[in-house]
Short mmCIF file of C-alpha atoms in Angstrom, two decimals:
data_model
loop_
_atom_site.label_atom_id
_atom_site.label_comp_id
_atom_site.label_asym_id
_atom_site.label_seq_id
_atom_site.Cartn_x
_atom_site.Cartn_y
_atom_site.Cartn_z
CA MET A 11 10.60 25.11 -25.73
CA SER A 12 7.51 24.78 -23.54
CA VAL A 13 5.61 21.51 -23.05
CA LYS A 14 1.94 20.71 -22.56
CA VAL A 15 1.34 17.84 -20.13
CA ILE A 16 -1.40 15.32 -19.38
CA LEU A 17 -1.09 14.06 -15.80
CA PHE A 18 -2.80 10.92 -14.50
CA GLY A 19 -2.82 10.20 -10.76
CA ALA A 20 -2.19 13.69 -9.41
CA THR A 21 -3.87 12.90 -6.07
CA GLY A 22 -1.17 10.39 -5.02
CA MET A 23 2.10 11.27 -3.34
CA LEU A 24 4.23 11.09 -6.46
CA GLY A 25 1.51 12.60 -8.62
CA ARG A 26 1.23 15.56 -6.25
CA GLY A 27 4.96 16.06 -6.45
CA VAL A 28 4.81 15.98 -10.25
CA LEU A 29 1.88 18.40 -10.31
CA ARG A 30 3.66 20.85 -8.03
CA ALA A 31 6.79 20.69 -10.17
CA CYS A 32 4.78 21.31 -13.34
CA LEU A 33 2.96 24.32 -11.92
CA ARG A 34 6.25 25.85 -10.74
CA ASP A 35 8.23 25.20 -13.91
CA ASP A 36 8.19 27.94 -16.54
CA THR A 37 8.85 25.41 -19.33
CA VAL A 38 5.52 23.68 -18.64
CA GLU A 39 2.86 25.65 -20.49
CA SER A 40 -0.22 23.77 -19.27
CA VAL A 41 -1.34 20.69 -17.33
CA LEU A 42 -4.47 18.60 -17.84
CA ALA A 43 -4.99 16.48 -14.70
CA VAL A 44 -7.20 13.42 -15.22
CA GLY A 45 -8.49 11.49 -12.21
CA ARG A 46 -11.42 10.22 -10.20
CA THR A 47 -11.39 12.87 -7.46
CA PRO A 48 -10.94 16.66 -7.52
CA LEU A 49 -7.52 18.00 -6.62
CA GLY A 50 -8.65 21.05 -4.69
CA VAL A 51 -5.97 23.07 -6.48
CA SER A 52 -6.45 26.19 -8.55
CA HIS A 53 -3.82 27.51 -10.95
CA PRO A 54 -3.88 29.34 -14.30
CA LYS A 55 -1.96 26.50 -15.98
CA LEU A 56 -4.15 23.72 -14.58
CA ARG A 57 -7.27 22.14 -16.07
CA GLU A 58 -9.00 19.14 -14.48
CA SER A 59 -11.08 16.30 -15.83
CA VAL A 60 -12.78 14.36 -13.02
CA GLN A 61 -14.30 11.09 -14.26
CA SER A 62 -15.03 7.59 -13.01
CA ASP A 63 -12.98 5.98 -15.79
CA PRO A 64 -9.65 7.81 -16.23
CA SER A 65 -8.91 5.81 -19.38
CA ASP A 66 -11.86 7.35 -21.25
CA LEU A 67 -9.87 9.92 -23.21
CA ALA A 68 -12.93 11.14 -25.11
CA ALA A 69 -14.71 12.00 -21.84
CA ALA A 70 -11.62 13.94 -20.76
CA GLY A 71 -11.73 15.92 -23.98
CA ILE A 72 -8.16 14.94 -24.79
CA ASP A 73 -6.76 15.70 -28.23
CA PRO A 74 -3.51 13.71 -28.12
CA ALA A 75 -1.94 15.85 -30.83
CA ALA A 76 -2.25 18.92 -28.60
CA TYR A 77 0.06 17.55 -25.89
CA ASP A 78 3.77 16.90 -25.71
CA ALA A 79 3.90 14.54 -22.73
CA CYS A 80 1.84 12.21 -20.57
CA PHE A 81 2.95 11.60 -16.98
CA PHE A 82 1.24 8.42 -15.76
CA CYS A 83 1.38 8.30 -11.95
CA LEU A 84 -1.71 6.17 -11.30
CA GLY A 85 -1.02 3.10 -9.19
CA VAL A 86 -2.13 0.96 -6.27
CA SER A 87 -0.45 -1.27 -3.74
CA SER A 88 -0.61 -4.98 -4.57
CA VAL A 89 -1.16 -5.91 -0.90
CA GLY A 90 -4.26 -8.05 -0.56
CA MET A 91 -4.96 -8.15 -4.30
CA THR A 92 -5.11 -11.14 -6.63
CA GLU A 93 -2.81 -11.06 -9.63
CA GLU A 94 -5.78 -10.70 -11.97
CA ALA A 95 -7.16 -7.69 -10.09
CA TYR A 96 -3.75 -6.06 -9.78
CA ARG A 97 -3.02 -6.64 -13.48
CA HIS A 98 -6.34 -5.03 -14.43
CA VAL A 99 -5.62 -1.87 -12.43
CA THR A 100 -1.91 -1.69 -13.18
CA HIS A 101 -1.41 -3.04 -16.69
CA ASP A 102 -4.77 -2.87 -18.44
CA LEU A 103 -5.67 0.66 -17.35
CA THR A 104 -2.22 1.98 -18.25
CA LEU A 105 -2.28 0.48 -21.74
CA ALA A 106 -5.87 1.64 -22.29
CA VAL A 107 -4.51 5.17 -21.98
CA ALA A 108 -1.16 4.66 -23.67
CA ARG A 109 -2.23 2.86 -26.85
CA PRO A 110 -4.53 5.56 -28.26
CA LEU A 111 -2.06 8.28 -27.26
CA ALA A 112 0.76 6.51 -29.11
CA ALA A 113 -1.38 5.86 -32.16
CA ALA A 114 -2.50 9.49 -32.42
CA ASN A 115 0.75 11.20 -31.40
CA PRO A 116 3.93 9.12 -31.84
CA GLY A 117 5.99 12.21 -31.02
CA MET A 118 4.63 12.26 -27.47
CA THR A 119 6.76 11.45 -24.42
CA PHE A 120 5.09 8.97 -22.06
CA VAL A 121 6.54 8.62 -18.55
CA TYR A 122 5.33 5.70 -16.43
CA VAL A 123 5.80 5.33 -12.68
CA SER A 124 7.03 1.78 -12.18
CA GLY A 125 9.07 0.60 -9.19
CA GLU A 126 12.55 -0.44 -8.15
CA GLY A 127 12.65 -4.25 -8.35
CA THR A 128 10.36 -4.50 -11.37
CA ASP A 129 10.84 -7.82 -13.19
CA SER A 130 11.46 -7.24 -16.90
CA THR A 131 11.50 -11.00 -17.53
CA GLU A 132 7.88 -11.28 -16.28
CA ARG A 133 8.78 -14.69 -14.79
CA GLY A 134 9.92 -13.92 -11.24
CA ARG A 135 8.26 -14.95 -7.99
CA SER A 136 7.02 -11.47 -7.05
CA MET A 137 3.53 -10.87 -8.44
CA TRP A 138 3.68 -7.07 -8.48
CA ALA A 139 7.13 -7.11 -10.11
CA ARG A 140 5.92 -9.41 -12.91
CA VAL A 141 2.89 -7.23 -13.63
CA LYS A 142 4.96 -4.05 -13.60
CA GLY A 143 7.47 -5.76 -15.88
CA ARG A 144 4.80 -6.67 -18.40
CA THR A 145 3.45 -3.13 -18.27
CA GLU A 146 6.88 -1.67 -18.91
CA ASN A 147 7.58 -4.07 -21.77
CA ASP A 148 4.27 -3.36 -23.49
CA LEU A 149 4.76 0.40 -23.15
CA LEU A 150 8.26 0.21 -24.61
CA GLU A 151 6.86 -1.49 -27.72
CA LEU A 152 4.51 1.40 -28.50
CA PRO A 153 5.51 3.99 -31.14
CA PHE A 154 6.19 6.92 -28.82
CA ARG A 155 9.06 7.90 -26.53
CA ALA A 156 8.42 5.91 -23.36
CA TYR A 157 10.40 6.15 -20.12
CA MET A 158 9.97 3.92 -17.09
CA PHE A 159 10.69 5.59 -13.73
CA ARG A 160 11.69 3.09 -11.05
CA PRO A 161 11.87 5.05 -7.80
CA GLY A 162 13.33 3.48 -4.67
CA ILE A 163 12.70 5.21 -1.35
CA VAL A 164 10.72 8.39 -1.92
CA GLN A 165 10.90 11.17 0.65
CA PRO A 166 7.77 13.36 0.49
CA VAL A 167 8.62 17.05 0.85
CA ARG A 168 6.79 20.39 0.99
CA GLY A 169 3.57 18.95 2.37
CA VAL A 170 3.13 16.29 -0.31
CA PRO A 171 1.13 13.51 1.41
CA SER A 172 0.84 9.80 0.75
CA LYS A 173 -2.64 8.38 0.19
CA ALA A 174 -1.68 4.75 0.69
CA ARG A 175 -2.09 3.54 4.27
CA ILE A 176 0.97 1.28 4.09
CA SER A 177 3.09 4.21 2.89
CA ARG A 178 1.81 6.47 5.66
CA MET A 179 2.71 3.80 8.20
CA PHE A 180 6.18 3.43 6.66
CA TYR A 181 6.90 7.15 6.84
CA ALA A 182 5.44 7.46 10.33
CA VAL A 183 7.76 4.74 11.65
CA LEU A 184 10.85 5.06 9.47
CA GLY A 185 10.51 8.58 8.14
CA PRO A 186 13.02 10.07 10.62
CA LEU A 187 15.66 7.64 9.27
CA VAL A 188 15.25 8.67 5.63
CA PRO A 189 17.53 11.74 5.86
CA LEU A 190 20.24 9.51 7.39
CA VAL A 191 19.86 6.97 4.57
CA ARG A 192 20.02 9.83 2.09
CA ARG A 193 23.34 11.01 3.53
CA VAL A 194 24.86 7.53 3.60
CA ALA A 195 23.45 6.29 0.27
CA PRO A 196 22.09 9.30 -1.62
CA ASN A 197 21.15 7.34 -4.72
CA LEU A 198 18.75 5.10 -2.81
CA VAL A 199 16.49 8.01 -1.91
CA ILE A 200 14.70 10.57 -4.06
CA THR A 201 12.40 13.40 -3.01
CA SER A 202 8.92 13.89 -4.43
CA GLU A 203 10.15 17.27 -5.67
CA ALA A 204 13.16 15.86 -7.57
CA PHE A 205 10.91 13.15 -9.00
CA GLY A 206 8.61 15.76 -10.54
CA ARG A 207 11.49 17.77 -11.96
CA ALA A 208 12.99 14.63 -13.51
CA MET A 209 9.74 13.85 -15.32
CA ILE A 210 9.69 17.33 -16.81
CA ALA A 211 13.33 16.98 -17.82
CA VAL A 212 12.77 13.86 -19.94
CA ALA A 213 9.82 15.54 -21.69
CA ARG A 214 11.91 18.60 -22.55
CA PRO A 215 13.48 18.47 -26.04
CA GLY A 216 17.24 18.14 -25.99
CA THR A 217 17.57 16.48 -22.59
CA GLU A 218 20.18 13.74 -22.57
CA VAL A 219 18.45 10.71 -21.03
CA PRO A 220 20.60 7.67 -20.10
CA GLY A 221 18.05 5.11 -21.26
CA HIS A 222 14.39 4.18 -21.20
CA ILE A 223 14.45 2.60 -17.73
CA LEU A 224 15.45 5.17 -15.11
CA ARG A 225 16.46 4.19 -11.58
CA PRO A 226 16.95 6.38 -8.48
CA ALA A 227 20.43 7.62 -9.44
CA ASP A 228 19.15 8.64 -12.89
CA ILE A 229 16.08 10.32 -11.42
CA ASN A 230 18.18 12.27 -8.93
CA ARG A 231 20.52 13.40 -11.69
CA LEU A 232 17.70 14.52 -13.97
CA GLY A 233 15.80 16.15 -11.13
CA GLY A 234 18.51 18.68 -10.35
CA ALA A 235 17.94 22.36 -9.66
CA PRO A 236 14.45 23.62 -10.49
CA THR A 237 13.90 26.15 -13.26
CA ARG A 238 12.81 28.76 -10.72
CA HIS A 239 12.29 29.08 -6.97
CA ASN A 240 9.11 30.29 -5.29
#
């Protein structure tokens, strides 16, 4: 069965990996990419909605009932941000998208990019982990099928870049060590390609998913061999 996907945050490293996986996968019928900047990508399956407020579903022309899955890859680094500002961008924007989608289409699959170390108790010392934890918890209470992806170390592959300056610095300095870490501890590292395939897998009817919070080992397992190679 094919799936129709709404993708938020396709200009980021993980979002690019998800977009590439969707465009290559024969089980993905179409992709609507919603974001603030154009992708610079052309494909028969791809439609874009470029708007200043990604949460304005009416401006994007989104009919929630027409889609099977929403892949929410929007996110920012918490470095230098107050908790209030980070919560607004991370929690409030995500729920502004998720709530109307869940209300209109409870059969939809919603996949949220969280992070390894997220604090589900919402009471820990780490500000970003608390905010991510609250976001996860609120999403899991909505009446659709929600999955939280908590990636660890992500290895960008096939030209997928990172927009975040801190991530670019990390990969510039430590990038050569990632393949070694992957060999020694394969479940600590995922590739941007496997990440995208795993998102598609949880949206596909009949996939056996180990739970609603998926960590690197789960993502690697779900993101196995692609449907086709090109």
